[in-house]
Amino acid sequence: MDKIRVVGGIPLSGRVEISGAKNAALPAMVASLLTADTVNLENIPYVRDVLTTRSLLQDMGAEAEVREDGTATLKAGEVQSCEAPYELVKTMRAAILVLGPLVARFKKARVSLPGGCAIGARPVNLHIMGLERMGAKCDIVHGYVEASTSGLHGAYILLETVTVTGTENLMMAAALAEGETVLDNAACEPEVSDLAALLRGMGAHIEGDGTRTIRIHGVKKLHGCRYRIIPDRIEAGTFAIAAAITRGDVEVCDCNPRHLTAVLTQLSQTGAKVTIGPDSFHVQGRDPITSKNVTTYPYPAFPTDMQAQYMALMTQGDGSAVITETIFENRFMHALELIRMGADITIDGRQALVRGGQPLTGARVLASDLRASASLVLAGLVANGETWIDRVYHLDRGYHKIEEKMARLGANIERVH
Ligand code: EPZ
């Protein structure tokens, strides 16, 4: 199994190009199930979750091609099986996103329940509740959601918790439902708006995406289109922290800084110099790094997917910082590995107290999930000596060759097979 080896102590400098957003690519690929026509996508990151989604679509009988140049061609003309098997769903929870499109277009679906994961229980009750309000019959049988309908209809759906893939699943289902659907307390992450824009390109009638209330007027049929997905704000944020923690000087390009306002504002408050352009931003790390509390909330607030990376930065702060995680109940696994590198962190439920100013030392560490593995790479960039990160398959789920991008910025980092 691959490992990543990092030797710390080098300030990063130069330019880095950001790939397309993993969390926009997955729903965009799944949306191709809503039409028999061809959907051409661009800026698709060549990461493991994208390849898993390709296999999921192919297993159903759809044509699905993904290329390293960022293009993908998808055509769900013939779908033999409306099923997402456990073997696949257990490796990628986002596979639940096929539920809405399959029920909407093929009037049935059998999708394995994702079950819990390293960062939390992550139920999908709201996805199911929303489909039932649109007239689907959903049963949980042998660990699968078995859903069927004679035809979905519009409904008013209040989501008690803001859910990103829940909003996306129901928006896709409602696009082919009879009548109007209102999704209230909807997620307004940029990836949700990106999916809405793609669906409009396919002929859907959607308004209000990017706000807490989305209105969808169902249509009988959707058609194919060509669409370029948004850049990955979390990858961009990860490189912003890499520049700050190494006291480096990095220009992060091909991204949308407006999707990162909360992150870049927080970073400026820790003392880094952040200069924002139309599709890039520049981070110059500074000493000292000011310790600053942060709390994760749904977009547009500070994202939970940047919490682990921010914790790595706070281990180098000049005081103490309290990090509060409000989205997932178990998203501090990385703290235990950072402590093994010499960090001073105390966990109390959904709060972590990070006492800064402790020099980190290189160690063998274990990645537990995608963003946790990114925080270990960041810690390795400032630790004395070598850090070996195990289970980097977590990293490959959402970052395209991150070690090569960091090496081009001067980092002493490599993948060891
Ligand atoms: C999406 O996951 C992202 N994944 C996650 O990114 C991200 O952490 C998360 O949104 C929050 O921003 C993708 O887009 C593929 P949620 P999702 O439903 O949609 C509760 C990464 O690192 N909830 O918004 O699964 C849930 O338990 C990944 O790239 C219910 O209670 O997250 C959580 O506490 C990790 N019932 C909260 O809502 C439901 O039916 C938010 O979860 C659905 C969710």
GROMACS .gro file of C-alpha atoms and ligand atoms in nm:
model
  461
    1MET     CA    1   0.000   0.000   0.000
    2ASP     CA    2   0.129   0.344  -0.086
    3LYS     CA    3   0.264   0.575   0.180
    4ILE     CA    4   0.355   0.940   0.171
    5ARG     CA    5   0.695   1.046   0.308
    6VAL     CA    6   0.739   1.413   0.403
    7VAL     CA    7   1.047   1.588   0.541
    8GLY     CA    8   0.954   1.917   0.705
    9GLY     CA    9   1.111   2.260   0.725
   10ILE     CA   10   1.086   2.404   0.373
   11PRO     CA   11   0.873   2.717   0.306
   12LEU     CA   12   0.656   2.647   0.000
   13SER     CA   13   0.673   2.891  -0.290
   14GLY     CA   14   0.535   2.922  -0.644
   15ARG     CA   15   0.206   2.865  -0.824
   16VAL     CA   16  -0.036   2.572  -0.790
   17GLU     CA   17  -0.331   2.498  -1.022
   18ILE     CA   18  -0.645   2.374  -0.855
   19SER     CA   19  -0.840   2.079  -0.998
   20GLY     CA   20  -1.215   2.052  -1.039
   21ALA     CA   21  -1.422   1.995  -0.724
   22LYS     CA   22  -1.468   1.632  -0.618
   23ASN     CA   23  -1.793   1.723  -0.441
   24ALA     CA   24  -1.928   1.885  -0.758
   25ALA     CA   25  -1.804   1.608  -0.990
   26LEU     CA   26  -1.987   1.322  -0.813
   27PRO     CA   27  -2.341   1.468  -0.831
   28ALA     CA   28  -2.273   1.599  -1.183
   29MET     CA   29  -2.180   1.250  -1.306
   30VAL     CA   30  -2.482   1.095  -1.134
   31ALA     CA   31  -2.711   1.358  -1.289
   32SER     CA   32  -2.644   1.192  -1.626
   33LEU     CA   33  -2.885   0.917  -1.509
   34LEU     CA   34  -3.169   1.170  -1.555
   35THR     CA   35  -3.148   1.161  -1.937
   36ALA     CA   36  -3.085   0.912  -2.220
   37ASP     CA   37  -2.873   1.173  -2.397
   38THR     CA   38  -2.499   1.229  -2.368
   39VAL     CA   39  -2.366   1.454  -2.091
   40ASN     CA   40  -2.015   1.591  -2.146
   41LEU     CA   41  -1.838   1.721  -1.837
   42GLU     CA   42  -1.515   1.919  -1.806
   43ASN     CA   43  -1.274   1.995  -1.519
   44ILE     CA   44  -1.345   1.654  -1.360
   45PRO     CA   45  -1.068   1.566  -1.109
   46TYR     CA   46  -0.906   1.227  -1.175
   47VAL     CA   47  -0.951   1.110  -0.817
   48ARG     CA   48  -1.060   0.775  -0.672
   49ASP     CA   49  -1.418   0.879  -0.586
   50VAL     CA   50  -1.470   0.990  -0.946
   51LEU     CA   51  -1.347   0.652  -1.072
   52THR     CA   52  -1.573   0.475  -0.822
   53THR     CA   53  -1.868   0.676  -0.957
   54ARG     CA   54  -1.771   0.578  -1.311
   55SER     CA   55  -1.778   0.209  -1.208
   56LEU     CA   56  -2.113   0.259  -1.036
   57LEU     CA   57  -2.265   0.401  -1.357
   58GLN     CA   58  -2.103   0.133  -1.575
   59ASP     CA   59  -2.233  -0.143  -1.344
   60MET     CA   60  -2.584  -0.009  -1.407
   61GLY     CA   61  -2.529  -0.039  -1.782
   62ALA     CA   62  -2.458   0.328  -1.856
   63GLU     CA   63  -2.169   0.440  -2.074
   64ALA     CA   64  -1.922   0.631  -1.859
   65GLU     CA   65  -1.576   0.748  -1.958
   66VAL     CA   66  -1.345   0.965  -1.748
   67ARG     CA   67  -1.012   1.095  -1.882
   68GLU     CA   68  -0.702   1.235  -1.709
   69ASP     CA   69  -0.747   1.556  -1.914
   70GLY     CA   70  -1.049   1.633  -1.695
   71THR     CA   71  -1.319   1.541  -1.946
   72ALA     CA   72  -1.593   1.285  -1.896
   73THR     CA   73  -1.856   1.148  -2.135
   74LEU     CA   74  -2.164   0.991  -1.979
   75LYS     CA   75  -2.470   0.836  -2.144
   76ALA     CA   76  -2.739   0.651  -1.952
   77GLY     CA   77  -2.929   0.543  -2.263
   78GLU     CA   78  -2.967   0.180  -2.158
   79VAL     CA   79  -2.978   0.113  -1.780
   80GLN     CA   80  -3.012  -0.256  -1.698
   81SER     CA   81  -2.984  -0.236  -1.319
   82CYS     CA   82  -3.117   0.035  -1.089
   83GLU     CA   83  -2.896  -0.086  -0.807
   84ALA     CA   84  -2.601   0.054  -0.610
   85PRO     CA   85  -2.439  -0.246  -0.439
   86TYR     CA   86  -2.302  -0.250  -0.082
   87GLU     CA   87  -1.950  -0.329  -0.206
   88LEU     CA   88  -1.939   0.007  -0.385
   89VAL     CA   89  -2.144   0.221  -0.147
   90LYS     CA   90  -1.930   0.118   0.153
   91THR     CA   91  -1.626   0.268  -0.025
   92MET     CA   92  -1.803   0.593  -0.115
   93ARG     CA   93  -2.111   0.720   0.073
   94ALA     CA   94  -2.188   0.970  -0.202
   95ALA     CA   95  -2.317   0.674  -0.404
   96ILE     CA   96  -2.646   0.742  -0.224
   97LEU     CA   97  -2.685   1.023  -0.483
   98VAL     CA   98  -2.810   0.774  -0.744
   99LEU     CA   99  -3.130   0.720  -0.541
  100GLY     CA  100  -3.313   1.038  -0.652
  101PRO     CA  101  -3.230   1.019  -1.026
  102LEU     CA  102  -3.311   0.644  -1.050
  103VAL     CA  103  -3.650   0.679  -0.878
  104ALA     CA  104  -3.732   0.990  -1.081
  105ARG     CA  105  -3.650   0.843  -1.424
  106PHE     CA  106  -3.685   0.464  -1.381
  107LYS     CA  107  -3.944   0.471  -1.101
  108LYS     CA  108  -3.739   0.228  -0.888
  109ALA     CA  109  -3.406   0.194  -0.714
  110ARG     CA  110  -3.224  -0.042  -0.479
  111VAL     CA  111  -2.940   0.140  -0.305
  112SER     CA  112  -2.726   0.010  -0.021
  113LEU     CA  113  -2.747   0.221   0.294
  114PRO     CA  114  -2.405   0.381   0.342
  115GLY     CA  115  -2.384   0.301   0.715
  116GLY     CA  116  -2.161   0.502   0.950
  117CYS     CA  117  -1.811   0.631   0.869
  118ALA     CA  118  -1.500   0.752   1.053
  119ILE     CA  119  -1.639   1.103   1.101
  120GLY     CA  120  -1.992   1.023   1.212
  121ALA     CA  121  -2.316   0.824   1.190
  122ARG     CA  122  -2.422   1.017   0.879
  123PRO     CA  123  -2.779   0.887   0.839
  124VAL     CA  124  -2.971   0.942   0.510
  125ASN     CA  125  -3.315   0.972   0.668
  126LEU     CA  126  -3.372   1.316   0.511
  127HIS     CA  127  -3.301   1.185   0.160
  128ILE     CA  128  -3.564   0.914   0.216
  129MET     CA  129  -3.812   1.147   0.388
  130GLY     CA  130  -3.796   1.387   0.092
  131LEU     CA  131  -3.854   1.113  -0.166
  132GLU     CA  132  -4.148   0.981   0.034
  133ARG     CA  133  -4.300   1.331   0.039
  134MET     CA  134  -4.271   1.325  -0.343
  135GLY     CA  135  -4.470   1.002  -0.350
  136ALA     CA  136  -4.204   0.731  -0.344
  137LYS     CA  137  -4.246   0.418  -0.132
  138CYS     CA  138  -3.918   0.348   0.047
  139ASP     CA  139  -3.844   0.034   0.248
  140ILE     CA  140  -3.523  -0.061   0.425
  141VAL     CA  141  -3.462  -0.428   0.342
  142HIS     CA  142  -3.139  -0.620   0.420
  143GLY     CA  143  -2.939  -0.297   0.444
  144TYR     CA  144  -3.077  -0.155   0.121
  145VAL     CA  145  -3.323   0.125   0.049
  146GLU     CA  146  -3.579  -0.022  -0.190
  147ALA     CA  147  -3.770   0.266  -0.347
  148SER     CA  148  -4.046   0.265  -0.606
  149THR     CA  149  -4.310   0.500  -0.741
  150SER     CA  150  -4.575   0.522  -1.010
  151GLY     CA  151  -4.446   0.877  -1.069
  152LEU     CA  152  -4.301   1.145  -0.842
  153HIS     CA  153  -4.497   1.461  -0.773
  154GLY     CA  154  -4.394   1.802  -0.635
  155ALA     CA  155  -4.394   1.861  -0.258
  156TYR     CA  156  -4.295   2.107   0.015
  157ILE     CA  157  -3.993   1.958   0.194
  158LEU     CA  158  -3.843   2.113   0.507
  159LEU     CA  159  -3.499   1.969   0.578
  160GLU     CA  160  -3.457   1.975   0.957
  161THR     CA  161  -3.080   1.966   0.914
  162VAL     CA  162  -2.888   2.132   0.631
  163THR     CA  163  -2.768   1.841   0.418
  164VAL     CA  164  -2.556   1.882   0.104
  165THR     CA  165  -2.613   1.550  -0.073
  166GLY     CA  166  -2.968   1.539   0.063
  167THR     CA  167  -3.042   1.870  -0.112
  168GLU     CA  168  -2.870   1.746  -0.430
  169ASN     CA  169  -3.054   1.410  -0.432
  170LEU     CA  170  -3.395   1.572  -0.389
  171MET     CA  171  -3.322   1.849  -0.638
  172MET     CA  172  -3.239   1.587  -0.903
  173ALA     CA  173  -3.553   1.386  -0.821
  174ALA     CA  174  -3.774   1.694  -0.829
  175ALA     CA  175  -3.638   1.796  -1.172
  176LEU     CA  176  -3.849   1.515  -1.329
  177ALA     CA  177  -4.139   1.519  -1.079
  178GLU     CA  178  -4.484   1.642  -1.176
  179GLY     CA  179  -4.540   1.994  -1.039
  180GLU     CA  180  -4.344   2.219  -0.805
  181THR     CA  181  -4.113   2.111  -0.523
  182VAL     CA  182  -3.986   2.348  -0.256
  183LEU     CA  183  -3.675   2.249  -0.062
  184ASP     CA  184  -3.660   2.456   0.256
  185ASN     CA  185  -3.353   2.491   0.481
  186ALA     CA  186  -3.164   2.365   0.178
  187ALA     CA  187  -2.784   2.352   0.160
  188CYS     CA  188  -2.635   2.642  -0.036
  189GLU     CA  189  -2.283   2.508  -0.085
  190PRO     CA  190  -2.127   2.610  -0.420
  191GLU     CA  191  -2.145   2.245  -0.527
  192VAL     CA  192  -2.526   2.256  -0.488
  193SER     CA  193  -2.547   2.566  -0.709
  194ASP     CA  194  -2.314   2.403  -0.959
  195LEU     CA  195  -2.544   2.100  -0.984
  196ALA     CA  196  -2.846   2.329  -1.028
  197ALA     CA  197  -2.666   2.508  -1.314
  198LEU     CA  198  -2.587   2.174  -1.482
  199LEU     CA  199  -2.950   2.060  -1.443
  200ARG     CA  200  -3.071   2.388  -1.597
  201GLY     CA  201  -2.834   2.315  -1.887
  202MET     CA  202  -3.018   1.981  -1.919
  203GLY     CA  203  -3.353   2.162  -1.934
  204ALA     CA  204  -3.458   2.169  -1.568
  205HIS     CA  205  -3.648   2.462  -1.409
  206ILE     CA  206  -3.473   2.546  -1.084
  207GLU     CA  207  -3.454   2.873  -0.892
  208GLY     CA  208  -3.323   2.980  -0.553
  209ASP     CA  209  -3.013   2.755  -0.544
  210GLY     CA  210  -2.749   2.925  -0.334
  211THR     CA  211  -3.022   3.029  -0.087
  212ARG     CA  212  -3.196   2.826   0.185
  213THR     CA  213  -3.510   2.787  -0.033
  214ILE     CA  214  -3.490   2.611  -0.369
  215ARG     CA  215  -3.792   2.586  -0.605
  216ILE     CA  216  -3.799   2.316  -0.874
  217HIS     CA  217  -4.069   2.298  -1.141
  218GLY     CA  218  -4.058   1.942  -1.272
  219VAL     CA  219  -4.037   1.872  -1.647
  220LYS     CA  220  -4.129   1.556  -1.844
  221LYS     CA  221  -3.784   1.502  -1.998
  222LEU     CA  222  -3.427   1.627  -1.963
  223HIS     CA  223  -3.167   1.638  -2.239
  224GLY     CA  224  -2.790   1.616  -2.269
  225CYS     CA  225  -2.545   1.906  -2.240
  226ARG     CA  226  -2.180   2.008  -2.202
  227TYR     CA  227  -2.082   2.153  -1.864
  228ARG     CA  228  -1.763   2.265  -1.686
  229ILE     CA  229  -1.774   2.205  -1.310
  230ILE     CA  230  -1.637   2.446  -1.047
  231PRO     CA  231  -1.287   2.433  -0.900
  232ASP     CA  232  -1.226   2.253  -0.570
  233ARG     CA  233  -1.251   2.509  -0.287
  234ILE     CA  234  -1.132   2.255  -0.032
  235GLU     CA  235  -0.819   2.168  -0.232
  236ALA     CA  236  -0.757   2.544  -0.271
  237GLY     CA  237  -0.805   2.593   0.104
  238THR     CA  238  -0.564   2.308   0.177
  239PHE     CA  239  -0.291   2.481  -0.027
  240ALA     CA  240  -0.370   2.814   0.144
  241ILE     CA  241  -0.297   2.650   0.480
  242ALA     CA  242   0.017   2.484   0.336
  243ALA     CA  243   0.152   2.828   0.248
  244ALA     CA  244   0.064   2.973   0.590
  245ILE     CA  245   0.195   2.682   0.801
  246THR     CA  246   0.532   2.669   0.615
  247ARG     CA  247   0.559   3.052   0.620
  248GLY     CA  248   0.570   3.019   0.242
  249ASP     CA  249   0.459   3.230  -0.054
  250VAL     CA  250   0.211   3.056  -0.281
  251GLU     CA  251  -0.024   3.165  -0.558
  252VAL     CA  252  -0.329   2.939  -0.576
  253CYS     CA  253  -0.470   2.951  -0.929
  254ASP     CA  254  -0.773   2.829  -1.131
  255CYS     CA  255  -0.998   2.857  -0.827
  256ASN     CA  256  -1.288   3.077  -0.713
  257PRO     CA  257  -1.177   3.275  -0.406
  258ARG     CA  258  -1.539   3.380  -0.339
  259HIS     CA  259  -1.612   3.016  -0.249
  260LEU     CA  260  -1.348   3.044   0.024
  261THR     CA  261  -1.432   3.374   0.190
  262ALA     CA  262  -1.473   3.226   0.539
  263VAL     CA  263  -1.147   3.030   0.511
  264LEU     CA  264  -0.939   3.318   0.370
  265THR     CA  265  -1.083   3.563   0.625
  266GLN     CA  266  -0.992   3.323   0.908
  267LEU     CA  267  -0.644   3.278   0.760
  268SER     CA  268  -0.587   3.655   0.745
  269GLN     CA  269  -0.686   3.678   1.111
  270THR     CA  270  -0.413   3.427   1.196
  271GLY     CA  271  -0.162   3.671   1.045
  272ALA     CA  272  -0.106   3.538   0.693
  273LYS     CA  273  -0.110   3.795   0.413
  274VAL     CA  274  -0.387   3.703   0.172
  275THR     CA  275  -0.429   3.882  -0.161
  276ILE     CA  276  -0.735   3.793  -0.365
  277GLY     CA  277  -0.772   3.802  -0.745
  278PRO     CA  278  -1.063   3.708  -0.975
  279ASP     CA  279  -0.968   3.340  -1.013
  280SER     CA  280  -0.667   3.307  -0.785
  281PHE     CA  281  -0.535   3.420  -0.447
  282HIS     CA  282  -0.191   3.466  -0.295
  283VAL     CA  283  -0.092   3.358   0.055
  284GLN     CA  284   0.226   3.472   0.227
  285GLY     CA  285   0.278   3.298   0.559
  286ARG     CA  286   0.405   3.504   0.849
  287ASP     CA  287   0.548   3.463   1.197
  288PRO     CA  288   0.392   3.452   1.443
  289ILE     CA  289   0.083   3.252   1.349
  290THR     CA  290  -0.191   3.397   1.567
  291SER     CA  291  -0.406   3.133   1.744
  292LYS     CA  292  -0.772   3.193   1.659
  293ASN     CA  293  -1.085   3.002   1.754
  294VAL     CA  294  -1.308   2.866   1.480
  295THR     CA  295  -1.647   2.693   1.455
  296THR     CA  296  -1.762   2.491   1.157
  297TYR     CA  297  -2.107   2.554   1.010
  298PRO     CA  298  -2.280   2.498   0.674
  299TYR     CA  299  -2.176   2.724   0.385
  300PRO     CA  300  -2.105   3.016   0.370
  301ALA     CA  301  -1.949   2.974   0.715
  302PHE     CA  302  -1.618   2.795   0.788
  303PRO     CA  303  -1.641   2.449   0.627
  304THR     CA  304  -1.605   2.127   0.823
  305ASP     CA  305  -1.390   1.996   0.533
  306MET     CA  306  -1.122   2.253   0.629
  307GLN     CA  307  -1.133   2.185   1.004
  308ALA     CA  308  -0.857   1.922   1.014
  309GLN     CA  309  -0.622   2.131   0.800
  310TYR     CA  310  -0.688   2.435   1.023
  311MET     CA  311  -0.611   2.228   1.333
  312ALA     CA  312  -0.267   2.147   1.189
  313LEU     CA  313  -0.207   2.523   1.149
  314MET     CA  314  -0.319   2.595   1.504
  315THR     CA  315  -0.060   2.351   1.643
  316GLN     CA  316   0.188   2.622   1.531
  317GLY     CA  317  -0.009   2.914   1.676
  318ASP     CA  318   0.129   3.158   1.937
  319GLY     CA  319  -0.141   3.078   2.197
  320SER     CA  320  -0.447   2.852   2.230
  321ALA     CA  321  -0.738   2.804   1.993
  322VAL     CA  322  -1.071   2.630   2.042
  323ILE     CA  323  -1.199   2.444   1.736
  324THR     CA  324  -1.570   2.359   1.749
  325GLU     CA  325  -1.707   2.100   1.505
  326THR     CA  326  -2.087   2.137   1.468
  327ILE     CA  327  -2.146   1.925   1.155
  328PHE     CA  328  -2.005   1.580   1.238
  329GLU     CA  329  -1.993   1.420   1.581
  330ASN     CA  330  -1.661   1.237   1.540
  331ARG     CA  331  -1.433   1.451   1.324
  332PHE     CA  332  -1.123   1.480   1.542
  333MET     CA  333  -0.950   1.152   1.454
  334HIS     CA  334  -0.657   1.349   1.307
  335ALA     CA  335  -0.594   1.509   1.648
  336LEU     CA  336  -0.469   1.180   1.791
  337GLU     CA  337  -0.211   1.150   1.513
  338LEU     CA  338  -0.109   1.516   1.548
  339ILE     CA  339  -0.056   1.449   1.920
  340ARG     CA  340   0.176   1.162   1.820
  341MET     CA  341   0.377   1.425   1.630
  342GLY     CA  342   0.407   1.632   1.947
  343ALA     CA  343   0.101   1.859   1.925
  344ASP     CA  344  -0.077   1.965   2.245
  345ILE     CA  345  -0.448   1.905   2.185
  346THR     CA  346  -0.731   1.825   2.428
  347ILE     CA  347  -1.060   1.692   2.293
  348ASP     CA  348  -1.386   1.747   2.478
  349GLY     CA  349  -1.679   1.620   2.275
  350ARG     CA  350  -1.717   1.847   1.972
  351GLN     CA  351  -1.451   2.090   2.092
  352ALA     CA  352  -1.075   2.067   2.061
  353LEU     CA  353  -0.840   2.295   2.255
  354VAL     CA  354  -0.516   2.336   2.059
  355ARG     CA  355  -0.224   2.485   2.255
  356GLY     CA  356   0.019   2.616   1.996
  357GLY     CA  357   0.392   2.671   1.996
  358GLN     CA  358   0.489   2.301   2.019
  359PRO     CA  359   0.752   2.205   1.760
  360LEU     CA  360   0.629   1.896   1.576
  361THR     CA  361   0.850   1.596   1.519
  362GLY     CA  362   0.821   1.357   1.225
  363ALA     CA  363   0.651   1.022   1.300
  364ARG     CA  364   0.466   0.730   1.141
  365VAL     CA  365   0.099   0.832   1.131
  366LEU     CA  366  -0.227   0.681   1.010
  367ALA     CA  367  -0.481   0.859   0.790
  368SER     CA  368  -0.841   0.793   0.902
  369ASP     CA  369  -1.033   0.991   0.640
  370LEU     CA  370  -0.984   1.223   0.346
  371ARG     CA  371  -0.935   1.558   0.523
  372ALA     CA  372  -0.755   1.403   0.821
  373SER     CA  373  -0.491   1.274   0.578
  374ALA     CA  374  -0.449   1.625   0.435
  375SER     CA  375  -0.389   1.765   0.784
  376LEU     CA  376  -0.116   1.505   0.844
  377VAL     CA  377   0.059   1.609   0.522
  378LEU     CA  378   0.044   1.974   0.638
  379ALA     CA  379   0.186   1.883   0.980
  380GLY     CA  380   0.461   1.683   0.809
  381LEU     CA  381   0.561   1.995   0.612
  382VAL     CA  382   0.663   2.171   0.936
  383ALA     CA  383   0.774   1.875   1.150
  384ASN     CA  384   1.140   1.809   1.229
  385GLY     CA  385   1.253   1.506   1.038
  386GLU     CA  386   1.055   1.248   0.841
  387THR     CA  387   0.682   1.180   0.860
  388TRP     CA  388   0.539   0.865   0.703
  389ILE     CA  389   0.165   0.872   0.634
  390ASP     CA  390  -0.008   0.538   0.601
  391ARG     CA  391  -0.345   0.457   0.430
  392VAL     CA  392  -0.304   0.736   0.176
  393TYR     CA  393  -0.587   0.582  -0.024
  394HIS     CA  394  -0.797   0.821   0.185
  395LEU     CA  395  -0.605   1.114   0.035
  396ASP     CA  396  -0.643   0.981  -0.319
  397ARG     CA  397  -1.018   0.983  -0.283
  398GLY     CA  398  -1.028   1.360  -0.313
  399TYR     CA  399  -0.686   1.503  -0.405
  400HIS     CA  400  -0.526   1.454  -0.747
  401LYS     CA  401  -0.152   1.384  -0.699
  402ILE     CA  402  -0.126   1.628  -0.407
  403GLU     CA  403   0.232   1.521  -0.334
  404GLU     CA  404   0.342   1.614  -0.689
  405LYS     CA  405   0.172   1.953  -0.664
  406MET     CA  406   0.343   2.016  -0.328
  407ALA     CA  407   0.680   1.897  -0.457
  408ARG     CA  408   0.651   2.153  -0.740
  409LEU     CA  409   0.617   2.416  -0.463
  410GLY     CA  410   0.947   2.296  -0.315
  411ALA     CA  411   0.823   2.048  -0.055
  412ASN     CA  412   1.038   1.744   0.024
  413ILE     CA  413   0.753   1.496  -0.024
  414GLU     CA  414   0.710   1.174  -0.219
  415ARG     CA  415   0.480   0.877  -0.260
  416VAL     CA  416   0.642   0.547  -0.170
  417HIS     CA  417   0.484   0.237  -0.324
  418EPZ     C1  418  -2.119   1.646   0.202
  418EPZ     O1  419  -2.147   1.524   0.271
  418EPZ     C2  420  -1.975   1.635   0.153
  418EPZ     N1  421  -1.964   1.521   0.065
  418EPZ     C3  422  -1.882   1.619   0.273
  418EPZ     O2  423  -1.748   1.621   0.226
  418EPZ     C4  424  -1.900   1.737   0.366
  418EPZ     O3  425  -1.824   1.715   0.482
  418EPZ     C5  426  -2.047   1.751   0.406
  418EPZ     O4  427  -2.131   1.760   0.290
  418EPZ     C6  428  -2.073   1.876   0.490
  418EPZ     O5  429  -2.030   1.990   0.424
  418EPZ     C7  430  -2.005   1.534  -0.065
  418EPZ     O6  431  -2.052   1.636  -0.110
  418EPZ     C8  432  -1.988   1.413  -0.152
  418EPZ     P1  433  -2.447   1.634   0.499
  418EPZ     P2  434  -2.297   1.486   0.312
  418EPZ     O7  435  -2.561   1.550   0.457
  418EPZ     O8  436  -2.391   1.543   0.212
  418EPZ     C9  437  -2.674   1.507   0.899
  418EPZ    C10  438  -1.524   1.548   0.202
  418EPZ     O9  439  -1.432   1.551   0.284
  418EPZ     N2  440  -2.772   1.436   0.813
  418EPZ    O10  441  -2.448   1.776   0.457
  418EPZ    O11  442  -2.299   1.341   0.338
  418EPZ    C11  443  -2.535   1.442   0.895
  418EPZ    O12  444  -2.524   1.334   0.983
  418EPZ    C12  445  -1.666   1.505   0.247
  418EPZ    O13  446  -1.512   1.579   0.083
  418EPZ    C13  447  -2.881   1.375   0.871
  418EPZ    O14  448  -2.897   1.378   0.994
  418EPZ    O15  449  -2.312   1.566   0.450
  418EPZ    C14  450  -2.444   1.559   0.933
  418EPZ    O16  451  -2.438   1.570   1.071
  418EPZ    C15  452  -1.666   1.450   0.386
  418EPZ     N3  453  -2.969   1.309   0.791
  418EPZ    C16  454  -2.517   1.678   0.872
  418EPZ    O17  455  -2.651   1.637   0.846
  418EPZ    C17  456  -2.956   1.305   0.654
  418EPZ    O18  457  -3.039   1.244   0.585
  418EPZ    C18  458  -2.456   1.730   0.742
  418EPZ    O19  459  -2.430   1.621   0.657
  418EPZ    C19  460  -2.845   1.369   0.596
  418EPZ    C20  461  -2.754   1.434   0.679
   0.00000   0.00000   0.00000
